[in-house]
């Protein structure tokens, strides 16, 4: 029962262009969503979050969009940089306050 | 402020053995959660500890157990290891009651069961 899904295992983007990472969820009770970035041999690090009462949250080059009716969120990175190459996880907070993760998308930004 | 530290970083065990993984929470945090990340998958919630008691559990069998100590550090114990237990085990600490769900993750313990 995968409640948070990232259907693209990998994404390759040219430096300077936009990266768009997508995430779908099934539980309409989720009210808080987060994106984490993970480098090899390191734990996930928090990137950006959004509450279900909003449809957009922006932090520098990173913007998260939430479409509640479609149960879909996306992370936009503009402009993409080689240092952004990592695995990105979408996560939701369930009713018990626990993080539920998607499978991850490996982003590769090429110079 | 110190982050979350996990030990050991790598471990190789034989099927049927028992293993204990350790986690020191970030200063000021009182809750510890454990996750299992299999290769190519996202982290899966194992359980969470708050005030030294289990506070929520994912879909893991009873041979996965844990402890939280008065200093908020935690242990994850796995008995009767199986080959499928091979994974990266992540510990995350947080402060319960904080509205921004500030989870801080450690770098993980890579467990290989042979």
mmCIF file with all atom_site columns, C-alpha atoms in Angstrom:
data_model
loop_
_atom_site.group_PDB
_atom_site.id
_atom_site.type_symbol
_atom_site.label_atom_id
_atom_site.label_alt_id
_atom_site.label_comp_id
_atom_site.label_asym_id
_atom_site.label_entity_id
_atom_site.label_seq_id
_atom_site.pdbx_PDB_ins_code
_atom_site.Cartn_x
_atom_site.Cartn_y
_atom_site.Cartn_z
_atom_site.occupancy
_atom_site.B_iso_or_equiv
_atom_site.pdbx_formal_charge
_atom_site.auth_seq_id
_atom_site.auth_comp_id
_atom_site.auth_asym_id
_atom_site.auth_atom_id
_atom_site.pdbx_PDB_model_num
ATOM 1   C CA . UNK A 1 1   ? 0.000  0.000   0.000   1.00 0.00 ? 1   UNK A CA 1
ATOM 2   C CA . UNK A 1 2   ? 2.116  2.842   -1.349  1.00 0.00 ? 2   UNK A CA 1
ATOM 3   C CA . UNK A 1 3   ? 0.383  5.993   -0.109  1.00 0.00 ? 3   UNK A CA 1
ATOM 4   C CA . UNK A 1 4   ? 3.017  8.326   -1.540  1.00 0.00 ? 4   UNK A CA 1
ATOM 5   C CA . UNK A 1 5   ? 4.255  7.608   -5.037  1.00 0.00 ? 5   UNK A CA 1
ATOM 6   C CA . UNK A 1 6   ? 7.031  8.978   -7.159  1.00 0.00 ? 6   UNK A CA 1
ATOM 7   C CA . UNK A 1 7   ? 6.615  7.319   -10.509 1.00 0.00 ? 7   UNK A CA 1
ATOM 8   C CA . UNK A 1 8   ? 9.804  8.573   -12.127 1.00 0.00 ? 8   UNK A CA 1
ATOM 9   C CA . UNK A 1 9   ? 12.857 6.763   -10.751 1.00 0.00 ? 9   UNK A CA 1
ATOM 10  C CA . UNK A 1 10  ? 15.225 9.135   -12.523 1.00 0.00 ? 10  UNK A CA 1
ATOM 11  C CA . UNK A 1 11  ? 15.386 12.513  -14.237 1.00 0.00 ? 11  UNK A CA 1
ATOM 12  C CA . UNK A 1 12  ? 18.197 14.088  -16.242 1.00 0.00 ? 12  UNK A CA 1
ATOM 13  C CA . UNK A 1 13  ? 18.313 17.851  -16.804 1.00 0.00 ? 13  UNK A CA 1
ATOM 14  C CA . UNK A 1 14  ? 20.775 20.281  -18.328 1.00 0.00 ? 14  UNK A CA 1
ATOM 15  C CA . UNK A 1 15  ? 22.410 22.808  -16.036 1.00 0.00 ? 15  UNK A CA 1
ATOM 16  C CA . UNK A 1 16  ? 20.457 26.073  -15.951 1.00 0.00 ? 16  UNK A CA 1
ATOM 17  C CA . UNK A 1 17  ? 17.174 24.491  -16.996 1.00 0.00 ? 17  UNK A CA 1
ATOM 18  C CA . UNK A 1 18  ? 14.177 23.690  -14.831 1.00 0.00 ? 18  UNK A CA 1
ATOM 19  C CA . UNK A 1 19  ? 13.889 20.387  -12.965 1.00 0.00 ? 19  UNK A CA 1
ATOM 20  C CA . UNK A 1 20  ? 10.364 19.206  -12.167 1.00 0.00 ? 20  UNK A CA 1
ATOM 21  C CA . UNK A 1 21  ? 9.926  16.304  -9.787  1.00 0.00 ? 21  UNK A CA 1
ATOM 22  C CA . UNK A 1 22  ? 6.470  14.864  -9.310  1.00 0.00 ? 22  UNK A CA 1
ATOM 23  C CA . UNK A 1 23  ? 4.709  13.096  -6.470  1.00 0.00 ? 23  UNK A CA 1
ATOM 24  C CA . UNK A 1 24  ? 1.215  11.634  -6.044  1.00 0.00 ? 24  UNK A CA 1
ATOM 25  C CA . UNK A 1 25  ? -0.546 10.579  -2.874  1.00 0.00 ? 25  UNK A CA 1
ATOM 26  C CA . UNK A 1 26  ? -3.649 8.588   -2.120  1.00 0.00 ? 26  UNK A CA 1
ATOM 27  C CA . UNK A 1 27  ? -4.648 9.631   1.389   1.00 0.00 ? 27  UNK A CA 1
ATOM 28  C CA . UNK A 1 28  ? -6.729 12.790  1.410   1.00 0.00 ? 28  UNK A CA 1
ATOM 29  C CA . UNK A 1 29  ? -6.141 13.111  5.166   1.00 0.00 ? 29  UNK A CA 1
ATOM 30  C CA . UNK A 1 30  ? -2.499 14.068  4.651   1.00 0.00 ? 30  UNK A CA 1
ATOM 31  C CA . UNK A 1 31  ? -2.181 17.726  5.598   1.00 0.00 ? 31  UNK A CA 1
ATOM 32  C CA . UNK A 1 32  ? 1.540  18.417  5.375   1.00 0.00 ? 32  UNK A CA 1
ATOM 33  C CA . UNK A 1 33  ? 4.067  17.523  2.708   1.00 0.00 ? 33  UNK A CA 1
ATOM 34  C CA . UNK A 1 34  ? 7.832  17.709  2.605   1.00 0.00 ? 34  UNK A CA 1
ATOM 35  C CA . UNK A 1 35  ? 10.650 17.214  0.125   1.00 0.00 ? 35  UNK A CA 1
ATOM 36  C CA . UNK A 1 36  ? 13.956 15.715  1.197   1.00 0.00 ? 36  UNK A CA 1
ATOM 37  C CA . UNK A 1 37  ? 17.230 15.523  -0.669  1.00 0.00 ? 37  UNK A CA 1
ATOM 38  C CA . UNK A 1 38  ? 19.633 12.650  -0.160  1.00 0.00 ? 38  UNK A CA 1
ATOM 39  C CA . UNK A 1 39  ? 23.256 12.287  -1.207  1.00 0.00 ? 39  UNK A CA 1
ATOM 40  C CA . UNK A 1 40  ? 24.966 8.859   -1.113  1.00 0.00 ? 40  UNK A CA 1
ATOM 41  C CA . UNK A 1 41  ? 26.240 7.891   2.352   1.00 0.00 ? 41  UNK A CA 1
ATOM 42  C CA . UNK A 1 42  ? 24.240 10.685  3.984   1.00 0.00 ? 42  UNK A CA 1
ATOM 43  C CA . UNK A 1 43  ? 20.816 10.849  5.588   1.00 0.00 ? 43  UNK A CA 1
ATOM 44  C CA . UNK A 1 44  ? 17.940 12.745  3.949   1.00 0.00 ? 44  UNK A CA 1
ATOM 45  C CA . UNK A 1 45  ? 18.054 16.490  4.495   1.00 0.00 ? 45  UNK A CA 1
ATOM 46  C CA . UNK A 1 46  ? 14.974 18.675  4.582   1.00 0.00 ? 46  UNK A CA 1
ATOM 47  C CA . UNK A 1 47  ? 14.488 20.864  1.533   1.00 0.00 ? 47  UNK A CA 1
ATOM 48  C CA . UNK A 1 48  ? 11.063 22.487  1.532   1.00 0.00 ? 48  UNK A CA 1
ATOM 49  C CA . UNK A 1 49  ? 7.553  21.815  2.798   1.00 0.00 ? 49  UNK A CA 1
ATOM 50  C CA . UNK A 1 50  ? 3.972  22.840  2.197   1.00 0.00 ? 50  UNK A CA 1
ATOM 51  C CA . UNK A 1 51  ? 0.814  22.780  4.235   1.00 0.00 ? 51  UNK A CA 1
ATOM 52  C CA . UNK A 1 52  ? -2.400 21.552  2.656   1.00 0.00 ? 52  UNK A CA 1
ATOM 53  C CA . UNK A 1 53  ? -3.970 24.976  3.147   1.00 0.00 ? 53  UNK A CA 1
ATOM 54  C CA . UNK A 1 54  ? -1.559 26.398  0.578   1.00 0.00 ? 54  UNK A CA 1
ATOM 55  C CA . UNK A 1 55  ? -0.977 25.616  -3.065  1.00 0.00 ? 55  UNK A CA 1
ATOM 56  C CA . UNK A 1 56  ? 2.519  27.008  -3.410  1.00 0.00 ? 56  UNK A CA 1
ATOM 57  C CA . UNK A 1 57  ? 5.591  27.553  -1.293  1.00 0.00 ? 57  UNK A CA 1
ATOM 58  C CA . UNK A 1 58  ? 8.818  29.081  -2.541  1.00 0.00 ? 58  UNK A CA 1
ATOM 59  C CA . UNK A 1 59  ? 12.318 29.137  -1.111  1.00 0.00 ? 59  UNK A CA 1
ATOM 60  C CA . UNK A 1 60  ? 15.002 30.510  -3.379  1.00 0.00 ? 60  UNK A CA 1
ATOM 61  C CA . UNK A 1 61  ? 15.426 28.235  -6.383  1.00 0.00 ? 61  UNK A CA 1
ATOM 62  C CA . UNK A 1 62  ? 12.964 25.698  -4.968  1.00 0.00 ? 62  UNK A CA 1
ATOM 63  C CA . UNK A 1 63  ? 9.180  25.888  -5.312  1.00 0.00 ? 63  UNK A CA 1
ATOM 64  C CA . UNK A 1 64  ? 6.674  23.261  -4.280  1.00 0.00 ? 64  UNK A CA 1
ATOM 65  C CA . UNK A 1 65  ? 3.194  23.204  -5.796  1.00 0.00 ? 65  UNK A CA 1
ATOM 66  C CA . UNK A 1 66  ? 0.260  21.325  -4.295  1.00 0.00 ? 66  UNK A CA 1
ATOM 67  C CA . UNK A 1 67  ? -2.891 20.325  -6.185  1.00 0.00 ? 67  UNK A CA 1
ATOM 68  C CA . UNK A 1 68  ? -5.180 18.847  -3.565  1.00 0.00 ? 68  UNK A CA 1
ATOM 69  C CA . UNK A 1 69  ? -7.967 17.897  -5.922  1.00 0.00 ? 69  UNK A CA 1
ATOM 70  C CA . UNK A 1 70  ? -5.530 15.829  -7.980  1.00 0.00 ? 70  UNK A CA 1
ATOM 71  C CA . UNK A 1 71  ? -3.609 14.655  -4.896  1.00 0.00 ? 71  UNK A CA 1
ATOM 72  C CA . UNK A 1 72  ? -0.438 15.738  -6.626  1.00 0.00 ? 72  UNK A CA 1
ATOM 73  C CA . UNK A 1 73  ? 2.547  17.822  -5.711  1.00 0.00 ? 73  UNK A CA 1
ATOM 74  C CA . UNK A 1 74  ? 5.626  18.843  -7.592  1.00 0.00 ? 74  UNK A CA 1
ATOM 75  C CA . UNK A 1 75  ? 9.021  20.330  -6.816  1.00 0.00 ? 75  UNK A CA 1
ATOM 76  C CA . UNK A 1 76  ? 10.476 22.844  -9.253  1.00 0.00 ? 76  UNK A CA 1
ATOM 77  C CA . UNK A 1 77  ? 14.164 23.712  -9.201  1.00 0.00 ? 77  UNK A CA 1
ATOM 78  C CA . UNK A 1 78  ? 15.143 26.758  -11.246 1.00 0.00 ? 78  UNK A CA 1
ATOM 79  C CA . UNK A 1 79  ? 17.854 27.090  -12.392 1.00 0.00 ? 79  UNK A CA 1
ATOM 80  C CA . UNK A 1 80  ? 19.183 23.563  -11.879 1.00 0.00 ? 80  UNK A CA 1
ATOM 81  C CA . UNK A 1 81  ? 22.808 23.226  -10.812 1.00 0.00 ? 81  UNK A CA 1
ATOM 82  C CA . UNK A 1 82  ? 25.155 20.209  -10.881 1.00 0.00 ? 82  UNK A CA 1
ATOM 83  C CA . UNK A 1 83  ? 25.202 20.257  -7.061  1.00 0.00 ? 83  UNK A CA 1
ATOM 84  C CA . UNK A 1 84  ? 21.469 19.527  -7.124  1.00 0.00 ? 84  UNK A CA 1
ATOM 85  C CA . UNK A 1 85  ? 22.226 16.006  -8.379  1.00 0.00 ? 85  UNK A CA 1
ATOM 86  C CA . UNK A 1 86  ? 20.860 13.720  -5.668  1.00 0.00 ? 86  UNK A CA 1
ATOM 87  C CA . UNK A 1 87  ? 17.881 11.524  -4.822  1.00 0.00 ? 87  UNK A CA 1
ATOM 88  C CA . UNK A 1 88  ? 14.766 13.526  -3.958  1.00 0.00 ? 88  UNK A CA 1
ATOM 89  C CA . UNK A 1 89  ? 12.085 12.072  -1.708  1.00 0.00 ? 89  UNK A CA 1
ATOM 90  C CA . UNK A 1 90  ? 8.557  13.328  -1.376  1.00 0.00 ? 90  UNK A CA 1
ATOM 91  C CA . UNK A 1 91  ? 7.007  12.691  2.046   1.00 0.00 ? 91  UNK A CA 1
ATOM 92  C CA . UNK A 1 92  ? 3.698  13.266  3.780   1.00 0.00 ? 92  UNK A CA 1
ATOM 93  C CA . UNK A 1 93  ? 2.769  13.506  7.429   1.00 0.00 ? 93  UNK A CA 1
ATOM 94  C CA . UNK A 1 94  ? 0.078  10.998  8.389   1.00 0.00 ? 94  UNK A CA 1
ATOM 95  C CA . UNK A 1 95  ? -2.552 11.397  11.107  1.00 0.00 ? 95  UNK A CA 1
ATOM 96  C CA . UNK A 1 96  ? -0.145 9.955   13.656  1.00 0.00 ? 96  UNK A CA 1
ATOM 97  C CA . UNK A 1 97  ? 2.475  12.562  12.818  1.00 0.00 ? 97  UNK A CA 1
ATOM 98  C CA . UNK A 1 98  ? 4.736  10.064  11.057  1.00 0.00 ? 98  UNK A CA 1
ATOM 99  C CA . UNK A 1 99  ? 6.625  10.650  7.813   1.00 0.00 ? 99  UNK A CA 1
ATOM 100 C CA . UNK A 1 100 ? 5.502  8.530   4.871   1.00 0.00 ? 100 UNK A CA 1
ATOM 101 C CA . UNK A 1 101 ? 7.995  8.573   1.992   1.00 0.00 ? 101 UNK A CA 1
ATOM 102 C CA . UNK A 1 102 ? 7.765  8.016   -1.721  1.00 0.00 ? 102 UNK A CA 1
ATOM 103 C CA . UNK A 1 103 ? 10.241 5.809   -3.568  1.00 0.00 ? 103 UNK A CA 1
ATOM 104 C CA . UNK A 1 104 ? 12.475 8.691   -4.604  1.00 0.00 ? 104 UNK A CA 1
ATOM 105 C CA . UNK A 1 105 ? 13.596 10.248  -7.889  1.00 0.00 ? 105 UNK A CA 1
ATOM 106 C CA . UNK A 1 106 ? 17.260 10.420  -8.780  1.00 0.00 ? 106 UNK A CA 1
ATOM 107 C CA . UNK A 1 107 ? 18.019 13.799  -10.346 1.00 0.00 ? 107 UNK A CA 1
ATOM 108 C CA . UNK A 1 108 ? 21.092 14.214  -12.508 1.00 0.00 ? 108 UNK A CA 1
ATOM 109 C CA . UNK A 1 109 ? 22.003 17.754  -13.567 1.00 0.00 ? 109 UNK A CA 1
ATOM 110 C CA . UNK A 1 110 ? 24.516 17.744  -16.377 1.00 0.00 ? 110 UNK A CA 1
ATOM 111 C CA . UNK A 1 111 ? 26.940 20.658  -16.968 1.00 0.00 ? 111 UNK A CA 1
ATOM 112 C CA . UNK B 2 1   ? 23.938 22.074  18.124  1.00 0.00 ? 1   UNK B CA 1
ATOM 113 C CA . UNK B 2 2   ? 24.874 18.445  17.499  1.00 0.00 ? 2   UNK B CA 1
ATOM 114 C CA . UNK B 2 3   ? 23.087 16.480  14.814  1.00 0.00 ? 3   UNK B CA 1
ATOM 115 C CA . UNK B 2 4   ? 21.857 12.898  14.795  1.00 0.00 ? 4   UNK B CA 1
ATOM 116 C CA . UNK B 2 5   ? 24.607 10.306  14.995  1.00 0.00 ? 5   UNK B CA 1
ATOM 117 C CA . UNK B 2 6   ? 24.221 6.622   14.247  1.00 0.00 ? 6   UNK B CA 1
ATOM 118 C CA . UNK B 2 7   ? 26.524 3.717   14.941  1.00 0.00 ? 7   UNK B CA 1
ATOM 119 C CA . UNK B 2 8   ? 27.914 1.632   13.478  1.00 0.00 ? 8   UNK B CA 1
ATOM 120 C CA . UNK B 2 9   ? 28.036 2.974   9.922   1.00 0.00 ? 9   UNK B CA 1
ATOM 121 C CA . UNK B 2 10  ? 28.346 -0.453  8.359   1.00 0.00 ? 10  UNK B CA 1
ATOM 122 C CA . UNK B 2 11  ? 27.649 -3.935  9.662   1.00 0.00 ? 11  UNK B CA 1
ATOM 123 C CA . UNK B 2 12  ? 27.697 -7.464  8.253   1.00 0.00 ? 12  UNK B CA 1
ATOM 124 C CA . UNK B 2 13  ? 25.723 -10.170 10.033  1.00 0.00 ? 13  UNK B CA 1
ATOM 125 C CA . UNK B 2 14  ? 24.803 -13.769 9.344   1.00 0.00 ? 14  UNK B CA 1
ATOM 126 C CA . UNK B 2 15  ? 21.230 -14.907 8.854   1.00 0.00 ? 15  UNK B CA 1
ATOM 127 C CA . UNK B 2 16  ? 19.664 -15.845 12.184  1.00 0.00 ? 16  UNK B CA 1
ATOM 128 C CA . UNK B 2 17  ? 21.850 -13.531 14.244  1.00 0.00 ? 17  UNK B CA 1
ATOM 129 C CA . UNK B 2 18  ? 20.717 -10.514 16.243  1.00 0.00 ? 18  UNK B CA 1
ATOM 130 C CA . UNK B 2 19  ? 21.807 -6.919  15.742  1.00 0.00 ? 19  UNK B CA 1
ATOM 131 C CA . UNK B 2 20  ? 21.595 -3.677  17.712  1.00 0.00 ? 20  UNK B CA 1
ATOM 132 C CA . UNK B 2 21  ? 21.820 -0.296  16.023  1.00 0.00 ? 21  UNK B CA 1
ATOM 133 C CA . UNK B 2 22  ? 22.282 2.929   17.964  1.00 0.00 ? 22  UNK B CA 1
ATOM 134 C CA . UNK B 2 23  ? 21.157 6.500   17.517  1.00 0.00 ? 23  UNK B CA 1
ATOM 135 C CA . UNK B 2 24  ? 21.905 9.701   19.409  1.00 0.00 ? 24  UNK B CA 1
ATOM 136 C CA . UNK B 2 25  ? 19.241 12.330  18.862  1.00 0.00 ? 25  UNK B CA 1
ATOM 137 C CA . UNK B 2 26  ? 19.863 15.976  18.077  1.00 0.00 ? 26  UNK B CA 1
ATOM 138 C CA . UNK B 2 27  ? 20.171 18.268  21.067  1.00 0.00 ? 27  UNK B CA 1
ATOM 139 C CA . UNK B 2 28  ? 16.724 19.529  22.121  1.00 0.00 ? 28  UNK B CA 1
ATOM 140 C CA . UNK B 2 29  ? 14.833 16.710  20.416  1.00 0.00 ? 29  UNK B CA 1
ATOM 141 C CA . UNK B 2 30  ? 12.746 14.246  22.425  1.00 0.00 ? 30  UNK B CA 1
ATOM 142 C CA . UNK B 2 31  ? 11.390 11.853  19.788  1.00 0.00 ? 31  UNK B CA 1
ATOM 143 C CA . UNK B 2 32  ? 13.197 9.258   17.708  1.00 0.00 ? 32  UNK B CA 1
ATOM 144 C CA . UNK B 2 33  ? 11.898 7.473   14.622  1.00 0.00 ? 33  UNK B CA 1
ATOM 145 C CA . UNK B 2 34  ? 13.480 4.559   12.802  1.00 0.00 ? 34  UNK B CA 1
ATOM 146 C CA . UNK B 2 35  ? 13.240 3.875   9.072   1.00 0.00 ? 35  UNK B CA 1
ATOM 147 C CA . UNK B 2 36  ? 14.367 1.037   6.832   1.00 0.00 ? 36  UNK B CA 1
ATOM 148 C CA . UNK B 2 37  ? 15.471 1.941   3.315   1.00 0.00 ? 37  UNK B CA 1
ATOM 149 C CA . UNK B 2 38  ? 15.891 -0.986  0.962   1.00 0.00 ? 38  UNK B CA 1
ATOM 150 C CA . UNK B 2 39  ? 17.866 -0.523  -2.233  1.00 0.00 ? 39  UNK B CA 1
ATOM 151 C CA . UNK B 2 40  ? 15.958 1.587   -4.739  1.00 0.00 ? 40  UNK B CA 1
ATOM 152 C CA . UNK B 2 41  ? 13.116 2.291   -2.315  1.00 0.00 ? 41  UNK B CA 1
ATOM 153 C CA . UNK B 2 42  ? 12.090 5.132   -0.076  1.00 0.00 ? 42  UNK B CA 1
ATOM 154 C CA . UNK B 2 43  ? 12.511 4.935   3.694   1.00 0.00 ? 43  UNK B CA 1
ATOM 155 C CA . UNK B 2 44  ? 9.827  2.796   5.362   1.00 0.00 ? 44  UNK B CA 1
ATOM 156 C CA . UNK B 2 45  ? 8.637  3.742   8.851   1.00 0.00 ? 45  UNK B CA 1
ATOM 157 C CA . UNK B 2 46  ? 9.501  1.088   11.462  1.00 0.00 ? 46  UNK B CA 1
ATOM 158 C CA . UNK B 2 47  ? 8.485  2.773   14.737  1.00 0.00 ? 47  UNK B CA 1
ATOM 159 C CA . UNK B 2 48  ? 8.779  5.909   16.786  1.00 0.00 ? 48  UNK B CA 1
ATOM 160 C CA . UNK B 2 49  ? 9.729  6.427   20.426  1.00 0.00 ? 49  UNK B CA 1
ATOM 161 C CA . UNK B 2 50  ? 8.614  9.257   22.670  1.00 0.00 ? 50  UNK B CA 1
ATOM 162 C CA . UNK B 2 51  ? 9.112  9.422   26.435  1.00 0.00 ? 51  UNK B CA 1
ATOM 163 C CA . UNK B 2 52  ? 10.778 6.023   26.311  1.00 0.00 ? 52  UNK B CA 1
ATOM 164 C CA . UNK B 2 53  ? 7.671  4.343   24.913  1.00 0.00 ? 53  UNK B CA 1
ATOM 165 C CA . UNK B 2 54  ? 6.784  3.153   21.450  1.00 0.00 ? 54  UNK B CA 1
ATOM 166 C CA . UNK B 2 55  ? 4.535  5.721   19.826  1.00 0.00 ? 55  UNK B CA 1
ATOM 167 C CA . UNK B 2 56  ? 3.406  4.237   16.540  1.00 0.00 ? 56  UNK B CA 1
ATOM 168 C CA . UNK B 2 57  ? 4.654  1.318   14.491  1.00 0.00 ? 57  UNK B CA 1
ATOM 169 C CA . UNK B 2 58  ? 4.797  0.522   10.808  1.00 0.00 ? 58  UNK B CA 1
ATOM 170 C CA . UNK B 2 59  ? 4.271  -2.818  9.114   1.00 0.00 ? 59  UNK B CA 1
ATOM 171 C CA . UNK B 2 60  ? 7.242  -4.621  10.655  1.00 0.00 ? 60  UNK B CA 1
ATOM 172 C CA . UNK B 2 61  ? 7.239  -7.920  12.585  1.00 0.00 ? 61  UNK B CA 1
ATOM 173 C CA . UNK B 2 62  ? 7.815  -8.106  16.365  1.00 0.00 ? 62  UNK B CA 1
ATOM 174 C CA . UNK B 2 63  ? 11.428 -9.216  15.863  1.00 0.00 ? 63  UNK B CA 1
ATOM 175 C CA . UNK B 2 64  ? 12.049 -5.516  15.211  1.00 0.00 ? 64  UNK B CA 1
ATOM 176 C CA . UNK B 2 65  ? 12.095 -3.840  18.600  1.00 0.00 ? 65  UNK B CA 1
ATOM 177 C CA . UNK B 2 66  ? 13.483 -0.702  20.110  1.00 0.00 ? 66  UNK B CA 1
ATOM 178 C CA . UNK B 2 67  ? 14.315 1.304   23.165  1.00 0.00 ? 67  UNK B CA 1
ATOM 179 C CA . UNK B 2 68  ? 14.573 4.951   24.035  1.00 0.00 ? 68  UNK B CA 1
ATOM 180 C CA . UNK B 2 69  ? 16.698 6.089   26.943  1.00 0.00 ? 69  UNK B CA 1
ATOM 181 C CA . UNK B 2 70  ? 16.236 9.026   29.344  1.00 0.00 ? 70  UNK B CA 1
ATOM 182 C CA . UNK B 2 71  ? 18.749 11.068  27.312  1.00 0.00 ? 71  UNK B CA 1
ATOM 183 C CA . UNK B 2 72  ? 16.500 10.471  24.251  1.00 0.00 ? 72  UNK B CA 1
ATOM 184 C CA . UNK B 2 73  ? 19.007 8.245   22.484  1.00 0.00 ? 73  UNK B CA 1
ATOM 185 C CA . UNK B 2 74  ? 17.610 5.058   21.011  1.00 0.00 ? 74  UNK B CA 1
ATOM 186 C CA . UNK B 2 75  ? 18.389 1.525   19.945  1.00 0.00 ? 75  UNK B CA 1
ATOM 187 C CA . UNK B 2 76  ? 16.897 -0.618  17.201  1.00 0.00 ? 76  UNK B CA 1
ATOM 188 C CA . UNK B 2 77  ? 17.138 -4.366  17.755  1.00 0.00 ? 77  UNK B CA 1
ATOM 189 C CA . UNK B 2 78  ? 16.473 -6.962  15.110  1.00 0.00 ? 78  UNK B CA 1
ATOM 190 C CA . UNK B 2 79  ? 16.321 -10.645 16.052  1.00 0.00 ? 79  UNK B CA 1
ATOM 191 C CA . UNK B 2 80  ? 16.551 -13.684 13.799  1.00 0.00 ? 80  UNK B CA 1
ATOM 192 C CA . UNK B 2 81  ? 17.983 -11.708 10.914  1.00 0.00 ? 81  UNK B CA 1
ATOM 193 C CA . UNK B 2 82  ? 16.789 -12.541 7.420   1.00 0.00 ? 82  UNK B CA 1
ATOM 194 C CA . UNK B 2 83  ? 18.446 -11.782 4.107   1.00 0.00 ? 83  UNK B CA 1
ATOM 195 C CA . UNK B 2 84  ? 15.686 -9.241  3.320   1.00 0.00 ? 84  UNK B CA 1
ATOM 196 C CA . UNK B 2 85  ? 16.692 -7.235  6.385   1.00 0.00 ? 85  UNK B CA 1
ATOM 197 C CA . UNK B 2 86  ? 19.685 -6.024  4.410   1.00 0.00 ? 86  UNK B CA 1
ATOM 198 C CA . UNK B 2 87  ? 19.074 -2.287  4.077   1.00 0.00 ? 87  UNK B CA 1
ATOM 199 C CA . UNK B 2 88  ? 20.061 1.176   5.210   1.00 0.00 ? 88  UNK B CA 1
ATOM 200 C CA . UNK B 2 89  ? 18.572 1.910   8.621   1.00 0.00 ? 89  UNK B CA 1
ATOM 201 C CA . UNK B 2 90  ? 17.905 5.561   9.271   1.00 0.00 ? 90  UNK B CA 1
ATOM 202 C CA . UNK B 2 91  ? 17.226 7.251   12.563  1.00 0.00 ? 91  UNK B CA 1
ATOM 203 C CA . UNK B 2 92  ? 15.484 10.633  12.737  1.00 0.00 ? 92  UNK B CA 1
ATOM 204 C CA . UNK B 2 93  ? 14.961 12.817  15.772  1.00 0.00 ? 93  UNK B CA 1
ATOM 205 C CA . UNK B 2 94  ? 12.362 15.514  16.237  1.00 0.00 ? 94  UNK B CA 1
ATOM 206 C CA . UNK B 2 95  ? 10.692 17.592  18.897  1.00 0.00 ? 95  UNK B CA 1
ATOM 207 C CA . UNK B 2 96  ? 7.155  16.460  19.522  1.00 0.00 ? 96  UNK B CA 1
ATOM 208 C CA . UNK B 2 97  ? 4.777  19.357  19.528  1.00 0.00 ? 97  UNK B CA 1
ATOM 209 C CA . UNK B 2 98  ? 6.778  21.417  17.090  1.00 0.00 ? 98  UNK B CA 1
ATOM 210 C CA . UNK B 2 99  ? 4.470  22.434  14.305  1.00 0.00 ? 99  UNK B CA 1
ATOM 211 C CA . UNK B 2 100 ? 6.983  22.349  11.524  1.00 0.00 ? 100 UNK B CA 1
ATOM 212 C CA . UNK B 2 101 ? 7.651  18.631  11.721  1.00 0.00 ? 101 UNK B CA 1
ATOM 213 C CA . UNK B 2 102 ? 11.380 19.209  11.975  1.00 0.00 ? 102 UNK B CA 1
ATOM 214 C CA . UNK B 2 103 ? 12.851 15.758  11.479  1.00 0.00 ? 103 UNK B CA 1
ATOM 215 C CA . UNK B 2 104 ? 16.651 15.525  11.433  1.00 0.00 ? 104 UNK B CA 1
ATOM 216 C CA . UNK B 2 105 ? 18.109 12.351  9.986   1.00 0.00 ? 105 UNK B CA 1
ATOM 217 C CA . UNK B 2 106 ? 21.339 10.579  10.739  1.00 0.00 ? 106 UNK B CA 1
ATOM 218 C CA . UNK B 2 107 ? 23.562 9.179   7.995   1.00 0.00 ? 107 UNK B CA 1
ATOM 219 C CA . UNK B 2 108 ? 22.297 5.673   8.612   1.00 0.00 ? 108 UNK B CA 1
ATOM 220 C CA . UNK B 2 109 ? 23.666 2.207   9.318   1.00 0.00 ? 109 UNK B CA 1
ATOM 221 C CA . UNK B 2 110 ? 24.191 -0.023  6.296   1.00 0.00 ? 110 UNK B CA 1
ATOM 222 C CA . UNK B 2 111 ? 23.287 -3.577  7.395   1.00 0.00 ? 111 UNK B CA 1
ATOM 223 C CA . UNK B 2 112 ? 24.185 -6.529  5.191   1.00 0.00 ? 112 UNK B CA 1
ATOM 224 C CA . UNK B 2 113 ? 22.842 -9.965  6.104   1.00 0.00 ? 113 UNK B CA 1
ATOM 225 C CA . UNK B 2 114 ? 24.632 -12.895 4.482   1.00 0.00 ? 114 UNK B CA 1
#
